[in-house]
Structure formats: C-alpha cells, structure tokens
Amino acid sequence: MHRRKRGTRGNPLRRAADRTRTRMHAAFALTCLLAVITGLALGRAVWTDGHRAAEDTARHRHTVTATTVGGTTLRAGDRPSSPPLTVATATWYYPAHRTHTGAVPVPAATRSGDTVRVWVDDDGRAATAPPDRAHIALNAAAAGAGALAGTVLVGGALVAARLRIVDARSGRSWEIDWAGIEPLWSGRLRPGQGAGDD
C-alpha cells in the first residue's frame, strides 16, 4: 500500500519490451550528456595545448624586412582546400650579418624591389607565423564538435540497433499471442479446427 501511494508500484500493463525501450531512451539521453561533457573537455584540452604550443612557437619566430628580387608567382596552398599563395623571391638579413634568400608569401601587387615583412625562425630561415587565437579556437571547436558528434552517433547507433531487436522480438511475440486470441475474438476457425471442436 505504501508503494502504491508513492507511485513506485510497477505497472502490470507494461511489458518487458516497454521497460527495455525506456531504459534505452534513458541510456541515449545519458550518452548525449556524456557527449557534451566529452566535447567540452576535449575542446578545452586542445585549446590549452594549442595555446601553449603557440606561445612556445612565438618565442622562436621573428619578423624581418625583406626586399623582393623578382616578380610574383602563384603557388599551391598548404592544404588542398587553401587558395593559391602569391610568392616572390626576396632577400633578408637575420641575424644582421647573415643573408638569406628564398620564396616568401607577398601581396599580389608586389613588384621587384618592394619591401615586405617576413616571419623567420631563430636561424633566419623563412617560417610560418605562430598560430593566432582564432586558429587555436577553431581547432579546439572542431575537436570538441567531432568528439560530441562521434559519441552521439555511436551511442545512437547502438541504441537503435538494440531497439530494432526489441521491436522484432515484440512483433513476433505479438503475432504468436494474436494467433491464439484472434480466432476466439472473431469467431473464425483456427487452422485444423473442426466445426464441433471447442
């Protein structure tokens, strides 16, 4: 009686399949929550590592003034999706007593003899700029979103597969039960049953 008042008594109309579906839906909701937590944690970790790596890279990057010694050409970007880069051969000094020459990215309208700013490493070789905050944030967001989506997809696929099994079993059970009840309910004869059979 106390259980009934508290609403904890089981519903006799609920089948085992119904209880399984409820558990599967609860499991998927828990998976979504876990996916959000995992995505946030991974995104934060990527942000922290990326920021630390950018600071370390920045300590070994320097900008110098270079003078172009030729016309511009187009070069493929660093990534397949990146647009072509405009580059030109230029000369610069770093450290002050060492001369370097190489192809560096320049504005499209650059002409021979123009000066441009170039990123170099500690040895004076042309290098890329240290990652900025926007680049780090984009990587962190992509990692977090990927972890979230992957967890939800895997969890959803497992739950969906389990529900399909439950539905198939429930359907077979329903057909068996209906085969025994339907003739009595409709008055039809069951296969193999004679007119005088009960």
Phi, psi and omega in degrees: 000320178295323179295321180295319180295323180281352179076023183260356179289137181295148178278118183293343180276347180278126179275167178300323179296322179295319179294323178295318178299318179299317178295321180294320177295320177295321179296321179293320177298320177294323177297318178297319178296317178298322180297319179296315180297316180296317180297316179295317181295316180292318178300318179295319179296318179295321178298314181296312180295318180295320179294319179295317180295322179295320178295320179294319178295320182298331179292344182241020176240141182219151175253137179228164177267125179243154179245125181288145182235016179196176179284173181271154174221166178259139178230146179299147179292170181292334180239155180304328182272354182282145177289159178299149179258142172270122182233160177210151176284132183220162178238139178212170182236123173190123345306179191304332185266000183247131180260137179231145177225136179186171177276126183230152176295137180220161173299153185299328184271009182294138177242165179300133181096351177285158176255142180223158176269135184231138173274134178226161177268190183295336179269359178090003179278148180301136183217169177276157177291150176297148181302138177269174184297324180295319179295317179296316180297321179296317178296318180296317179296319180295318179295315180296316180295322178296317178295318180297310182296318181296317179296317180295318181295315180295313179298318179296321179295318179295317179295317180298319179296318179295320180293325177296321178295316179298316180296320180296316179294319179296320179296318179294319178296319180296319180296320180294314180296319182292327179297330179273332185269321188302318178297323178291322182287322185265343182086003179284154176280139175284155178304130179086359182265130179276170183294329182265001180285148176275000000 
